[in-house]
mmCIF file of C-alpha atoms and ligand atoms in Angstrom:
data_model
loop_
_atom_site.group_PDB
_atom_site.id
_atom_site.type_symbol
_atom_site.label_atom_id
_atom_site.label_comp_id
_atom_site.label_asym_id
_atom_site.label_seq_id
_atom_site.Cartn_x
_atom_site.Cartn_y
_atom_site.Cartn_z
ATOM 1 C CA MET A 1 76.657 267.639 50.410
ATOM 2 C CA ASN A 2 78.685 268.435 47.376
ATOM 3 C CA VAL A 3 76.362 268.606 44.353
ATOM 4 C CA GLU A 4 77.698 268.356 40.798
ATOM 5 C CA ILE A 5 75.377 268.921 37.847
ATOM 6 C CA TYR A 6 76.130 267.531 34.399
ATOM 7 C CA ALA A 7 74.620 268.154 30.996
ATOM 8 C CA ASP A 8 73.291 264.639 30.620
ATOM 9 C CA TYR A 9 73.223 261.077 31.878
ATOM 10 C CA THR A 10 76.344 260.055 29.963
ATOM 11 C CA ALA A 11 78.384 262.861 31.494
ATOM 12 C CA LEU A 12 77.280 262.057 35.048
ATOM 13 C CA SER A 13 77.964 258.363 34.496
ATOM 14 C CA GLU A 14 81.453 259.129 33.215
ATOM 15 C CA ARG A 15 82.134 261.398 36.184
ATOM 16 C CA ALA A 16 81.122 258.585 38.550
ATOM 17 C CA ALA A 17 83.507 256.217 36.754
ATOM 18 C CA GLU A 18 86.271 258.810 37.037
ATOM 19 C CA ILE A 19 85.701 259.109 40.805
ATOM 20 C CA LEU A 20 86.019 255.337 41.114
ATOM 21 C CA ALA A 21 89.191 255.372 38.990
ATOM 22 C CA GLU A 22 90.736 258.053 41.221
ATOM 23 C CA LEU A 23 89.924 256.032 44.332
ATOM 24 C CA VAL A 24 91.374 252.819 42.925
ATOM 25 C CA GLN A 25 94.510 254.635 41.852
ATOM 26 C CA GLN A 26 95.025 255.834 45.433
ATOM 27 C CA LYS A 27 93.862 252.601 47.022
ATOM 28 C CA PRO A 28 93.940 249.568 44.704
ATOM 29 C CA ASN A 29 92.298 247.357 47.354
ATOM 30 C CA ALA A 30 89.387 249.742 47.929
ATOM 31 C CA VAL A 31 86.172 248.359 49.386
ATOM 32 C CA LEU A 32 83.040 249.381 47.483
ATOM 33 C CA GLY A 33 79.297 249.385 48.097
ATOM 34 C CA LEU A 34 77.483 249.015 44.778
ATOM 35 C CA PRO A 35 73.932 249.686 43.570
ATOM 36 C CA THR A 36 71.691 248.146 40.959
ATOM 37 C CA GLY A 37 68.715 249.696 39.155
ATOM 38 C CA SER A 38 68.541 251.706 35.955
ATOM 39 C CA THR A 39 70.580 254.675 37.162
ATOM 40 C CA PRO A 40 74.000 253.005 37.570
ATOM 41 C CA GLU A 41 73.907 251.165 34.236
ATOM 42 C CA GLY A 42 75.755 254.023 32.524
ATOM 43 C CA PHE A 43 78.324 254.149 35.314
ATOM 44 C CA TYR A 44 79.068 250.438 34.993
ATOM 45 C CA ALA A 45 79.315 250.771 31.218
ATOM 46 C CA ALA A 46 81.727 253.706 31.617
ATOM 47 C CA VAL A 47 83.956 251.756 34.040
ATOM 48 C CA VAL A 48 84.024 248.829 31.616
ATOM 49 C CA ARG A 49 84.903 251.153 28.702
ATOM 50 C CA MET A 50 87.780 252.609 30.744
ATOM 51 C CA GLY A 51 89.291 249.160 31.112
ATOM 52 C CA LEU A 52 90.018 249.950 34.745
ATOM 53 C CA SER A 53 91.732 247.147 36.638
ATOM 54 C CA LEU A 54 89.868 246.275 39.833
ATOM 55 C CA SER A 55 91.878 243.171 40.620
ATOM 56 C CA GLN A 56 92.257 243.964 44.325
ATOM 57 C CA VAL A 57 88.893 245.594 44.901
ATOM 58 C CA ARG A 58 86.253 244.077 47.170
ATOM 59 C CA SER A 59 82.639 244.915 46.392
ATOM 60 C CA PHE A 60 79.473 244.585 48.423
ATOM 61 C CA ASN A 61 76.107 244.992 46.782
ATOM 62 C CA LEU A 62 73.571 247.110 48.570
ATOM 63 C CA ASP A 63 70.629 244.791 48.330
ATOM 64 C CA GLU A 64 68.911 241.747 46.864
ATOM 65 C CA TYR A 65 65.312 240.599 46.485
ATOM 66 C CA VAL A 66 64.109 237.917 48.887
ATOM 67 C CA GLY A 67 62.975 234.734 47.181
ATOM 68 C CA LEU A 68 64.592 235.175 43.762
ATOM 69 C CA PRO A 69 67.240 232.576 43.002
ATOM 70 C CA ARG A 70 70.506 234.014 41.759
ATOM 71 C CA THR A 71 69.755 232.614 38.305
ATOM 72 C CA HIS A 72 66.499 234.633 38.044
ATOM 73 C CA ASP A 73 66.746 237.255 35.312
ATOM 74 C CA GLN A 74 65.673 240.007 37.745
ATOM 75 C CA SER A 75 67.891 239.039 40.674
ATOM 76 C CA TYR A 76 70.480 241.650 41.503
ATOM 77 C CA TYR A 77 73.070 238.882 41.214
ATOM 78 C CA THR A 78 72.147 238.541 37.536
ATOM 79 C CA PHE A 79 72.098 242.334 37.108
ATOM 80 C CA MET A 80 75.611 242.668 38.504
ATOM 81 C CA ASP A 81 76.882 239.785 36.448
ATOM 82 C CA GLN A 82 75.474 241.172 33.190
ATOM 83 C CA HIS A 83 76.335 244.831 33.700
ATOM 84 C CA PHE A 84 79.601 244.587 35.549
ATOM 85 C CA TYR A 85 81.155 241.410 36.848
ATOM 86 C CA GLN A 86 81.394 239.639 33.487
ATOM 87 C CA HIS A 87 83.390 242.567 32.187
ATOM 88 C CA VAL A 88 85.811 243.434 35.019
ATOM 89 C CA ASP A 89 88.586 241.653 36.874
ATOM 90 C CA ILE A 90 87.264 241.760 40.446
ATOM 91 C CA PRO A 91 88.120 238.255 41.707
ATOM 92 C CA LEU A 92 85.080 236.053 42.304
ATOM 93 C CA GLU A 93 85.875 235.703 45.994
ATOM 94 C CA ASN A 94 85.887 239.497 46.382
ATOM 95 C CA ARG A 95 82.319 239.961 45.078
ATOM 96 C CA TYR A 96 79.743 239.913 47.798
ATOM 97 C CA ILE A 97 76.016 239.822 47.086
ATOM 98 C CA LEU A 98 73.367 239.031 49.653
ATOM 99 C CA ASP A 99 71.581 235.768 48.933
ATOM 100 C CA GLY A 100 67.822 236.296 49.120
ATOM 101 C CA THR A 101 67.083 232.574 49.130
ATOM 102 C CA ARG A 102 68.859 231.695 52.375
ATOM 103 C CA PRO A 103 66.561 229.928 54.865
ATOM 104 C CA ASP A 104 67.890 232.126 57.656
ATOM 105 C CA PRO A 105 67.989 235.729 56.363
ATOM 106 C CA GLU A 106 69.132 237.076 59.728
ATOM 107 C CA GLU A 107 72.190 234.875 59.653
ATOM 108 C CA GLU A 108 72.870 235.895 56.041
ATOM 109 C CA CYS A 109 72.668 239.591 57.003
ATOM 110 C CA ARG A 110 74.859 239.132 60.060
ATOM 111 C CA ARG A 111 77.520 237.407 57.976
ATOM 112 C CA TYR A 112 77.362 240.227 55.444
ATOM 113 C CA GLU A 113 77.958 242.828 58.136
ATOM 114 C CA GLU A 114 80.865 240.742 59.436
ATOM 115 C CA ALA A 115 82.367 240.512 55.956
ATOM 116 C CA ILE A 116 82.145 244.303 55.489
ATOM 117 C CA ALA A 117 83.807 244.826 58.879
ATOM 118 C CA ALA A 118 86.491 242.221 58.103
ATOM 119 C CA ALA A 119 87.235 244.087 54.856
ATOM 120 C CA GLY A 120 87.890 247.209 56.940
ATOM 121 C CA GLY A 121 84.596 248.954 56.115
ATOM 122 C CA MET A 122 83.580 250.533 52.818
ATOM 123 C CA ASP A 123 85.711 253.261 51.255
ATOM 124 C CA LEU A 124 83.044 254.304 48.784
ATOM 125 C CA VAL A 125 79.381 253.438 48.580
ATOM 126 C CA ILE A 126 77.520 254.371 45.419
ATOM 127 C CA LEU A 127 73.765 254.867 45.658
ATOM 128 C CA GLY A 128 70.771 255.508 43.480
ATOM 129 C CA ILE A 129 67.683 257.049 45.062
ATOM 130 C CA GLY A 130 64.127 255.756 44.987
ATOM 131 C CA LEU A 131 61.169 258.001 44.123
ATOM 132 C CA ASN A 132 60.171 257.842 47.795
ATOM 133 C CA GLY A 133 63.690 258.672 48.974
ATOM 134 C CA HIS A 134 64.819 255.140 49.718
ATOM 135 C CA ILE A 135 68.521 254.331 49.671
ATOM 136 C CA GLY A 136 69.374 250.699 49.249
ATOM 137 C CA PHE A 137 65.977 249.285 50.156
ATOM 138 C CA ASN A 138 65.702 251.377 53.294
ATOM 139 C CA GLU A 139 62.164 252.575 52.827
ATOM 140 C CA PRO A 140 60.550 255.587 54.554
ATOM 141 C CA GLY A 141 60.470 255.012 58.313
ATOM 142 C CA ALA A 142 63.717 252.992 58.395
ATOM 143 C CA ALA A 143 65.903 253.743 61.411
ATOM 144 C CA TRP A 144 69.117 255.585 60.665
ATOM 145 C CA ASP A 145 71.154 253.187 62.737
ATOM 146 C CA ALA A 146 69.708 250.104 61.003
ATOM 147 C CA ARG A 147 72.102 247.380 59.875
ATOM 148 C CA THR A 148 71.801 244.871 57.046
ATOM 149 C CA ARG A 149 68.457 243.128 57.413
ATOM 150 C CA LYS A 150 65.286 241.833 55.780
ATOM 151 C CA VAL A 151 62.781 244.562 54.896
ATOM 152 C CA ALA A 152 59.342 244.871 53.293
ATOM 153 C CA LEU A 153 59.347 246.833 50.037
ATOM 154 C CA ALA A 154 57.076 249.873 49.900
ATOM 155 C CA GLU A 155 54.167 249.582 47.456
ATOM 156 C CA ARG A 156 55.572 252.553 45.530
ATOM 157 C CA THR A 157 58.895 250.771 45.133
ATOM 158 C CA ARG A 158 57.198 247.579 43.935
ATOM 159 C CA GLN A 159 55.241 249.648 41.396
ATOM 160 C CA ALA A 160 58.373 251.488 40.257
ATOM 161 C CA ASN A 161 60.220 248.201 39.765
ATOM 162 C CA ALA A 162 57.295 246.415 38.086
ATOM 163 C CA ARG A 163 58.661 247.588 34.744
ATOM 164 C CA HIS A 164 61.352 244.920 35.013
ATOM 165 C CA PHE A 165 58.970 242.027 35.671
ATOM 166 C CA GLU A 166 56.465 240.249 33.426
ATOM 167 C CA ARG A 167 53.598 241.090 35.792
ATOM 168 C CA PRO A 168 53.504 243.605 38.686
ATOM 169 C CA GLU A 169 52.551 240.929 41.219
ATOM 170 C CA LEU A 170 55.801 239.108 40.483
ATOM 171 C CA VAL A 171 57.866 241.876 42.127
ATOM 172 C CA PRO A 172 59.066 240.386 45.427
ATOM 173 C CA GLU A 173 57.551 241.800 48.603
ATOM 174 C CA HIS A 174 60.763 241.675 50.615
ATOM 175 C CA ALA A 175 64.444 242.339 50.186
ATOM 176 C CA LEU A 176 67.683 242.119 52.115
ATOM 177 C CA THR A 177 69.418 245.476 52.313
ATOM 178 C CA MET A 178 72.371 247.149 53.921
ATOM 179 C CA GLY A 179 71.040 249.457 56.624
ATOM 180 C CA ILE A 180 71.287 253.230 56.692
ATOM 181 C CA GLY A 181 73.705 252.798 59.611
ATOM 182 C CA THR A 182 75.871 250.514 57.464
ATOM 183 C CA ILE A 183 75.803 253.000 54.576
ATOM 184 C CA LEU A 184 76.625 255.994 56.783
ATOM 185 C CA GLU A 185 79.787 254.254 57.989
ATOM 186 C CA ALA A 186 81.300 254.289 54.492
ATOM 187 C CA LYS A 187 84.121 256.816 54.201
ATOM 188 C CA ARG A 188 82.593 258.405 51.147
ATOM 189 C CA VAL A 189 79.143 258.312 49.537
ATOM 190 C CA LEU A 190 78.304 258.982 45.919
ATOM 191 C CA VAL A 191 74.644 259.423 44.926
ATOM 192 C CA LEU A 192 73.609 259.224 41.286
ATOM 193 C CA ALA A 193 70.288 260.564 40.014
ATOM 194 C CA SER A 194 69.048 261.204 36.531
ATOM 195 C CA GLY A 195 65.829 262.350 34.918
ATOM 196 C CA GLU A 196 62.983 264.670 35.852
ATOM 197 C CA ALA A 197 61.094 261.998 37.799
ATOM 198 C CA LYS A 198 63.838 262.239 40.446
ATOM 199 C CA ALA A 199 63.932 266.063 40.659
ATOM 200 C CA ALA A 200 61.530 266.410 43.607
ATOM 201 C CA ILE A 201 63.144 263.725 45.748
ATOM 202 C CA VAL A 202 66.623 265.039 44.932
ATOM 203 C CA ARG A 203 65.566 268.430 46.264
ATOM 204 C CA GLU A 204 64.242 266.744 49.433
ATOM 205 C CA MET A 205 67.494 264.838 49.895
ATOM 206 C CA VAL A 206 69.668 267.916 49.483
ATOM 207 C CA LYS A 207 67.518 270.678 50.973
ATOM 208 C CA GLY A 208 64.735 268.991 52.930
ATOM 209 C CA VAL A 209 64.473 268.852 56.697
ATOM 210 C CA PRO A 210 66.197 265.597 57.697
ATOM 211 C CA GLY A 211 63.847 262.933 59.004
ATOM 212 C CA VAL A 212 63.112 259.214 58.796
ATOM 213 C CA GLY A 213 60.232 259.893 56.376
ATOM 214 C CA VAL A 214 62.833 260.494 53.643
ATOM 215 C CA PRO A 215 65.693 258.029 54.166
ATOM 216 C CA ALA A 216 68.075 259.858 51.802
ATOM 217 C CA THR A 217 68.037 262.907 54.087
ATOM 218 C CA ALA A 218 70.187 260.801 56.460
ATOM 219 C CA LEU A 219 73.009 261.516 54.025
ATOM 220 C CA GLN A 220 72.995 265.157 55.146
ATOM 221 C CA ARG A 221 74.700 263.806 58.285
ATOM 222 C CA HIS A 222 77.591 262.306 56.373
ATOM 223 C CA PRO A 223 80.670 264.511 55.893
ATOM 224 C CA GLN A 224 81.720 263.155 52.476
ATOM 225 C CA VAL A 225 78.738 262.956 50.142
ATOM 226 C CA THR A 226 78.906 263.799 46.455
ATOM 227 C CA VAL A 227 75.656 263.962 44.497
ATOM 228 C CA LEU A 228 75.995 263.616 40.723
ATOM 229 C CA LEU A 229 72.971 264.844 38.784
ATOM 230 C CA ASP A 230 71.989 265.482 35.229
ATOM 231 C CA LYS A 231 70.168 268.742 34.508
ATOM 232 C CA SER A 232 66.719 267.200 34.726
ATOM 233 C CA ALA A 233 67.302 265.651 38.147
ATOM 234 C CA ALA A 234 68.721 268.985 39.353
ATOM 235 C CA ALA A 235 65.837 271.042 37.952
ATOM 236 C CA LEU A 236 64.168 271.830 41.294
ATOM 237 C CA LEU A 237 67.306 272.512 43.317
ATOM 238 C CA SER A 238 67.434 276.246 42.753
ATOM 239 C CA ARG A 239 63.836 276.805 43.880
HETATM 240 C C1 F6R B 301 69.217 249.306 44.031
HETATM 241 C C2 F6R B 301 68.867 250.206 45.115
HETATM 242 C C3 F6R B 301 67.763 251.198 44.978
HETATM 243 C C4 F6R B 301 67.821 251.972 43.659
HETATM 244 C C5 F6R B 301 66.629 252.906 43.541
HETATM 245 C C6 F6R B 301 66.634 253.682 42.244
HETATM 246 O O1 F6R B 301 70.337 248.519 44.410
HETATM 247 O O2 F6R B 301 69.466 250.125 46.152
HETATM 248 O O3 F6R B 301 67.823 252.096 46.051
HETATM 249 O O4 F6R B 301 69.015 252.694 43.603
HETATM 250 O O5 F6R B 301 65.447 252.178 43.649
HETATM 251 O O6 F6R B 301 66.447 252.797 41.183
HETATM 252 P P1 F6R B 301 66.560 253.287 39.672
HETATM 253 O O7 F6R B 301 67.982 253.638 39.457
HETATM 254 O O8 F6R B 301 66.130 252.087 38.881
HETATM 255 O O9 F6R B 301 65.652 254.448 39.535
#
């Protein structure tokens, strides 16, 4: 893993945007895997500020809550629309987001995998990391060859995400997520982490013994991983 440490959140977000810009310059029709959550907000804002053209890009979101309609203010569809898609020129038909309201989630996940394969696989997948080491919504215990599927959210994840909902019990119990196997097939992986709350899990991801108990340690197997950290998230790395 190649770890880069930046002075603050803005600097790491700008570096992530720069990495995307370099990729799109080399490959205008790049295929991306994209995260939601608080961490990538600065990255999306930086890409928008750059005015980067993404007119040939195809993008696949990592995950979506089960049961929230796309119009729900906490759906990842709404997140992507507000933070990114409204502001960039990725054609509508090139934006893929799992639909958590489909009556047959298995079929939805299979079609998603087929669409990623038909696009030629992902060139770059960008990830945040959960406090318990989840990537996408692959919670501790998830198999490393898992594909896109319906999963139960860990209690810790529901608690961490409760801040976005009116009441904690409104956080969905399930999600659809790309699998660790799907993520590991991307040509390159970029992980973003910021803030001291992430310092311990960042150390696990980078230096811990790989195992299914900490999904992000699967990334140690991937040959092209870049981890972008601010100083607080990197605080425990030297110990
Ligand atoms: C979101 C996702 C999650 C988040 C993680 C960190 O699409 O896949 O793995 O990246 O929960 O979330 P934040 O950035 O809110 O701390």
